[in-house]
PDB file of C-alpha atoms in Angstrom:
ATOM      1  CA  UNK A   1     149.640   9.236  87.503  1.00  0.00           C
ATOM      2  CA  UNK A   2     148.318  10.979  90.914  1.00  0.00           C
ATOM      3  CA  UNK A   3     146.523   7.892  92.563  1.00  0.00           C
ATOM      4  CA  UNK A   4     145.300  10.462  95.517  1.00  0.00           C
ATOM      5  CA  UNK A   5     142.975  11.874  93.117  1.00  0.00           C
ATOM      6  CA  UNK A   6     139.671   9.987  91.993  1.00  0.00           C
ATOM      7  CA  UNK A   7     139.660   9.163  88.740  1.00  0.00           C
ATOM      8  CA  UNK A   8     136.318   9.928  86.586  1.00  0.00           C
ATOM      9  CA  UNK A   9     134.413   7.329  85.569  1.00  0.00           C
ATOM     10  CA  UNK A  10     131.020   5.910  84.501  1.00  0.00           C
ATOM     11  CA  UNK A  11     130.966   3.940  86.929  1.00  0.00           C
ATOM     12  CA  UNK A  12     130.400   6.801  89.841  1.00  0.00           C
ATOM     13  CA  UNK A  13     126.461   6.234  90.176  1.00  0.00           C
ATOM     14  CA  UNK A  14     127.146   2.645  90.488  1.00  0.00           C
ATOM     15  CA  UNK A  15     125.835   1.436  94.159  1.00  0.00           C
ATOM     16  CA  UNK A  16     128.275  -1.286  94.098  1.00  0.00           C
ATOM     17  CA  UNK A  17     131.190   0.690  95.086  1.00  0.00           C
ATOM     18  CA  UNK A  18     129.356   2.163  98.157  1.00  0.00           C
ATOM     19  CA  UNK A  19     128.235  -0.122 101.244  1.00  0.00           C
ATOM     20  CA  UNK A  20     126.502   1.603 104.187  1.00  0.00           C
ATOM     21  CA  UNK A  21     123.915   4.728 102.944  1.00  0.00           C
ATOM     22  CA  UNK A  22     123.107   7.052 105.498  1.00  0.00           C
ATOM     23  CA  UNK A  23     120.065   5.069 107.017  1.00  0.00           C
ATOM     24  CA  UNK A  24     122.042   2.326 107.482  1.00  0.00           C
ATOM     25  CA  UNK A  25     124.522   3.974 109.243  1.00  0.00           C
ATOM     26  CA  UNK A  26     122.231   5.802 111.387  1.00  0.00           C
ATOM     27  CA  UNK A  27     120.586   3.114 112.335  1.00  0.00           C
ATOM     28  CA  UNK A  28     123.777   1.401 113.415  1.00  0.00           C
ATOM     29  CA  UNK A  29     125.183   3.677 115.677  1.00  0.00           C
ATOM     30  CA  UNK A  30     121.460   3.658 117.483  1.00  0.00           C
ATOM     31  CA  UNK A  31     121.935  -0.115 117.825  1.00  0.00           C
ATOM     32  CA  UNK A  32     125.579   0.742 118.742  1.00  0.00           C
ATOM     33  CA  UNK A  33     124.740   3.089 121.629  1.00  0.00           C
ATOM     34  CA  UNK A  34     121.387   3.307 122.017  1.00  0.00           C
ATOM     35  CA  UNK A  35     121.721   6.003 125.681  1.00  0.00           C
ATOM     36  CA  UNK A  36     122.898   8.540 123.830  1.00  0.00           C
ATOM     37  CA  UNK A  37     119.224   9.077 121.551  1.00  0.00           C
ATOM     38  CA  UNK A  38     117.790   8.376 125.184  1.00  0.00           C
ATOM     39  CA  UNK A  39     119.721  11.175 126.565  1.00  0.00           C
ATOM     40  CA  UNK A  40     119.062  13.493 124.034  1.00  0.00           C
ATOM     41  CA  UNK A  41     114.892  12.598 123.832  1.00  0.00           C
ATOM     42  CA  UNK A  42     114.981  13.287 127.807  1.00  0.00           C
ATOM     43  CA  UNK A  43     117.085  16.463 127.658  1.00  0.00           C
ATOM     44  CA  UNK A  44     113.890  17.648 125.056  1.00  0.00           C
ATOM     45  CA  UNK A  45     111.162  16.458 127.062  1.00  0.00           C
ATOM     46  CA  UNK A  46     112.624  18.350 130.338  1.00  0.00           C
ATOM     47  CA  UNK A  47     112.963  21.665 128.195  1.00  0.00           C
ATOM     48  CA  UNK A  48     109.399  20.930 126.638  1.00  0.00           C
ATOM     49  CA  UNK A  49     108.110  20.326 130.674  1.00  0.00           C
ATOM     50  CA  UNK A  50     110.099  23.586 131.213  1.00  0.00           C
ATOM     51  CA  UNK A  51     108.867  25.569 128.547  1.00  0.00           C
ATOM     52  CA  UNK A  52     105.090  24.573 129.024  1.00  0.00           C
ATOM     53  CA  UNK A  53     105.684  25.412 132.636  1.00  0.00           C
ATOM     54  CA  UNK A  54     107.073  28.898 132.185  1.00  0.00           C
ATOM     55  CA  UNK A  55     103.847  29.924 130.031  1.00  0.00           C
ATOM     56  CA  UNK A  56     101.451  28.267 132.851  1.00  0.00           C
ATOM     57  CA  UNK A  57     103.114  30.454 135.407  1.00  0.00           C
ATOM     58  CA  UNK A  58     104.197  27.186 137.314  1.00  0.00           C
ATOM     59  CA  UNK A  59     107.640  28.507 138.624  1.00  0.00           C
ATOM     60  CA  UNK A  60     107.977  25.079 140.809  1.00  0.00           C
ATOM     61  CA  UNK A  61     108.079  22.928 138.170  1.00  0.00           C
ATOM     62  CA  UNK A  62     110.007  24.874 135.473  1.00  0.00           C
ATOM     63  CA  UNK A  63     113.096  25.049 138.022  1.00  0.00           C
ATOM     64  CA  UNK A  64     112.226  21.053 138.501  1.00  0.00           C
ATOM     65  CA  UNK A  65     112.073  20.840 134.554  1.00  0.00           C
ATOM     66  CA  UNK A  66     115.324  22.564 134.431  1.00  0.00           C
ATOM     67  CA  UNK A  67     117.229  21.038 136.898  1.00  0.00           C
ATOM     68  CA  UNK A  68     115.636  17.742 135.008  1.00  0.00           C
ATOM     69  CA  UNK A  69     117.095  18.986 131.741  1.00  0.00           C
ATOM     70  CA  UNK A  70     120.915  19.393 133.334  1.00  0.00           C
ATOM     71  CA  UNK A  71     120.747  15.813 134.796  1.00  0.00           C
ATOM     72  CA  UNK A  72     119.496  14.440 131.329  1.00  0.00           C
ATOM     73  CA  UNK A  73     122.613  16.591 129.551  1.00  0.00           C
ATOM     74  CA  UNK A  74     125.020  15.178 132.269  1.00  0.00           C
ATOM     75  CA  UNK A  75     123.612  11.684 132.026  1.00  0.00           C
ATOM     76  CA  UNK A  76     123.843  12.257 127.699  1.00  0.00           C
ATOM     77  CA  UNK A  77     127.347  13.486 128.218  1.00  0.00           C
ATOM     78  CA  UNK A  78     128.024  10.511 130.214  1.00  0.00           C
ATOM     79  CA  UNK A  79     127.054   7.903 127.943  1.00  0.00           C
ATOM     80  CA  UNK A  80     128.893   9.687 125.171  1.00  0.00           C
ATOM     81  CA  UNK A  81     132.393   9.458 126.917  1.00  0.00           C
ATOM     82  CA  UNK A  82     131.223   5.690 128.753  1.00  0.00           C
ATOM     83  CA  UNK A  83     130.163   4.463 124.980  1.00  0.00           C
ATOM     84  CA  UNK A  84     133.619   6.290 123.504  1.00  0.00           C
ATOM     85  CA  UNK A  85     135.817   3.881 125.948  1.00  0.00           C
ATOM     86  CA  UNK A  86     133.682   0.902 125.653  1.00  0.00           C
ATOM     87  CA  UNK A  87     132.963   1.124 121.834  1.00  0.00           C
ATOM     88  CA  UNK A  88     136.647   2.184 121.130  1.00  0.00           C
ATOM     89  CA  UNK A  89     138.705  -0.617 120.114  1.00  0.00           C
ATOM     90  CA  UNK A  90     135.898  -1.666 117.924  1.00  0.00           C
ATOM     91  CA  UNK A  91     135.681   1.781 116.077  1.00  0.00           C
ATOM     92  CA  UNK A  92     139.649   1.088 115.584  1.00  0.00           C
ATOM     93  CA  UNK A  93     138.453  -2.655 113.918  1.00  0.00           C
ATOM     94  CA  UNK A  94     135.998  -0.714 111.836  1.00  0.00           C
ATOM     95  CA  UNK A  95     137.982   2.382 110.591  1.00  0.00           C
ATOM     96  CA  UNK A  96     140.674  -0.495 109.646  1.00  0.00           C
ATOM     97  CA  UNK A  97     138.059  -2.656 107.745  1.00  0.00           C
ATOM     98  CA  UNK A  98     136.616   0.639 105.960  1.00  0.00           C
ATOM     99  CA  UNK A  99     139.913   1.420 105.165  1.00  0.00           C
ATOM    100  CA  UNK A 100     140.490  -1.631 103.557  1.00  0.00           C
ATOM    101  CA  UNK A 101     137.389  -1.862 102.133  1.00  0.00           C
ATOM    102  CA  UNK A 102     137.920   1.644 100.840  1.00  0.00           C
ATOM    103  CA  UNK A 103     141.615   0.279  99.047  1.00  0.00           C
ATOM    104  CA  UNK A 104     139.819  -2.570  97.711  1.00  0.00           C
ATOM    105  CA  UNK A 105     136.818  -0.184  95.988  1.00  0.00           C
ATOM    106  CA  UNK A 106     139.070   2.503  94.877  1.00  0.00           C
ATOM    107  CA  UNK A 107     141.309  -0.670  93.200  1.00  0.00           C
ATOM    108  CA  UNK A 108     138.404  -1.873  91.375  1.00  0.00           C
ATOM    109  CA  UNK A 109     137.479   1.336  90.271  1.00  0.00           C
ATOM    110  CA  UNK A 110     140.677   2.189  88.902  1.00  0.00           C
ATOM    111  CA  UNK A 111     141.332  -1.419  87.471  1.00  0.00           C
ATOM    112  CA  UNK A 112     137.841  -0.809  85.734  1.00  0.00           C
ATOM    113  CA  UNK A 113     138.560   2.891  84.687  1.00  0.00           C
ATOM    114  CA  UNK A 114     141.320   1.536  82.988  1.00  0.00           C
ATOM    115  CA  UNK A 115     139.334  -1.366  81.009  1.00  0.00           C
ATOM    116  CA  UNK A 116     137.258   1.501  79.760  1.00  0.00           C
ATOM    117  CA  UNK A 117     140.311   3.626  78.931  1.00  0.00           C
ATOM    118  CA  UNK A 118     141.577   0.380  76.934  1.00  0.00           C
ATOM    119  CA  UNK A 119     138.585  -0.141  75.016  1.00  0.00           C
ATOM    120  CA  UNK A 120     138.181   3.124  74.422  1.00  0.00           C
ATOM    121  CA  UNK A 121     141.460   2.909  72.796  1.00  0.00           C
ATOM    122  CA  UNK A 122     141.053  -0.861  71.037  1.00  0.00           C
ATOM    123  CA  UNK A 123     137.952   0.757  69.631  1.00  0.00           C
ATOM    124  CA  UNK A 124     140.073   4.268  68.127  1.00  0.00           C
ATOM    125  CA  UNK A 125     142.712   1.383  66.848  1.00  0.00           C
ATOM    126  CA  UNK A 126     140.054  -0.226  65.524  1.00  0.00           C
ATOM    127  CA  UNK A 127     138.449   2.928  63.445  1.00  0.00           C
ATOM    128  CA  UNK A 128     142.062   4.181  62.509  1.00  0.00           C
ATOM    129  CA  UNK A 129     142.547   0.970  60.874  1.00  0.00           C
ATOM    130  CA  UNK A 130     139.130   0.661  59.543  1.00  0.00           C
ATOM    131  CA  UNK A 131     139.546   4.123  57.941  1.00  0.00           C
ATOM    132  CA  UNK A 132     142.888   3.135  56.440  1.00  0.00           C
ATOM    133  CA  UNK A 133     141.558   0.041  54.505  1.00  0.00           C
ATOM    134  CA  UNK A 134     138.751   2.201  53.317  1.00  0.00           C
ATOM    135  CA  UNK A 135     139.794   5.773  52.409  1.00  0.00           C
ATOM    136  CA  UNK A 136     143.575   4.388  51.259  1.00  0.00           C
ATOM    137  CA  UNK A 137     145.168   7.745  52.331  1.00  0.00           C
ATOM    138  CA  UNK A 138     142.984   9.563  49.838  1.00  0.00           C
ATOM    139  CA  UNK A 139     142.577  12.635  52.400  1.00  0.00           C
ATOM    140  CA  UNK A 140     146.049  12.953  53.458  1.00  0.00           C
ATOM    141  CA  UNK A 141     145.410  16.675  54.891  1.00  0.00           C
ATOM    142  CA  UNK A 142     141.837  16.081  57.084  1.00  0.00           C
ATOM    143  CA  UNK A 143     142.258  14.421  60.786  1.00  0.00           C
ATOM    144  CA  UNK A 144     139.527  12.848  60.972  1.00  0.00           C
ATOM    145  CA  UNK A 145     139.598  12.748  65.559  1.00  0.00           C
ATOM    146  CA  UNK A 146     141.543  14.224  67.613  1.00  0.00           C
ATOM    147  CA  UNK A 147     144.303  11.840  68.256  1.00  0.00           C
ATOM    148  CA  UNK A 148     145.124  11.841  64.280  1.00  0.00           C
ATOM    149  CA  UNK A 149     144.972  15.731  64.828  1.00  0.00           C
ATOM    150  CA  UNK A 150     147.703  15.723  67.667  1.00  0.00           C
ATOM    151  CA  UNK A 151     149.499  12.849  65.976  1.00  0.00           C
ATOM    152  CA  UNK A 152     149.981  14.413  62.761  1.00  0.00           C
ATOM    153  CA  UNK A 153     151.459  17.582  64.118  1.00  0.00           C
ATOM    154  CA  UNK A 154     153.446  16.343  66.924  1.00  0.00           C
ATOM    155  CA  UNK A 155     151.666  17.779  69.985  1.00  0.00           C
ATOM    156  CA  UNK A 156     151.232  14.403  71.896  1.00  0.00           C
ATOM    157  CA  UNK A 157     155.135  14.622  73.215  1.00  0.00           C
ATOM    158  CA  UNK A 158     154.923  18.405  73.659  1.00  0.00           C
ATOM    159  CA  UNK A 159     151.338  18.991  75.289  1.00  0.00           C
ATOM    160  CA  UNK A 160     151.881  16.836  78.342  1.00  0.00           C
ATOM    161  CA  UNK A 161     155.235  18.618  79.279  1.00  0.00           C
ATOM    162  CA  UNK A 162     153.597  21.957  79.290  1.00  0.00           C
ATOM    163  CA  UNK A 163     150.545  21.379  81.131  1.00  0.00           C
ATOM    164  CA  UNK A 164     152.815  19.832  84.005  1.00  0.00           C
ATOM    165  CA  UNK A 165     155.255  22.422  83.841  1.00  0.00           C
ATOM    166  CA  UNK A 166     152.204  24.950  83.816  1.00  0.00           C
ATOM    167  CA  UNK A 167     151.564  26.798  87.512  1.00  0.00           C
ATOM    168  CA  UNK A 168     148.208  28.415  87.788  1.00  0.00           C
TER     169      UNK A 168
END
């Protein structure tokens, strides 16, 4: 069994398996590094000043406005690469823990994707036997699911083979 891929389950919409929405996240990384937003809000307000200038005719203060808006991309750029060395052995701590906490989720999805699997199968047990005590092998030609289908004619060795073998 590929454990790379994810395995489907009913238990994909479940919130439990997930632990920081967008929001969250978002609102993180402004608590995190809060200059950066600042950087970016004055970058907008000096091309606003600029732009708001230009259409006044106010030549002086649009080449102030401008100038403004390099300083606040230098000072954004700044806090991007002073936050990247400051925040960066934590962001190693966190990628680790995600990680981990990643393992741990795609464990217990896996470990519950097989309960299901199993039940799934105690319950087809369960009906195969059930239909034995009832029908006695009265209707010795009719498969009544699937399995009994494959079962009856073999395929359940031969099937697997092939569709592994199989290149698209």
């Amino acid at each position: 069994m590929n454990s790379s891929g994810p395995l489907p389950s009913s238990f994909d919409g479940n919130e439990d398996f997930y632990e920081e929405n967008r929001w969250q996240k978002l609102s993180r990384r402004l608590k995190e590094e809060p200059l950066i937003p600042l950087g970016c809000v004055l970058t907008c307000y000096a091309l606003y000043r600029a732009t708001s200038s230009i259409r006044r005719g106010d030549h002086n203060t649009a080449n102030r406005m401008f100038r403004a808006r390099i300083y606040a991309q230098g000072f954004t750029l700044l806090a991007l690469v002073a936050g990247s060395f400051y925040y960066g052995k934590e962001r190693e701590k966190r990628k680790e823990f995600e990680g981990l906490l990643a393992e741990k989720k795609a464990l217990e999805k896996r470990e519950a994707w097989i309960r299901e699997l199993e039940a799934r199968d105690q319950e087809e047990k369960e009906l195969k036997e059930k239909r034995k005590r009832e029908g006695g092998g009265g209707e010795v030609g009719v498969a009544r699911s699937v399995v009994e289908r494959r079962e009856r004619r073999g395929l359940l060795g031969h099937v697997l083979p092939d569709l592994v073998t199989r290149r698209p």
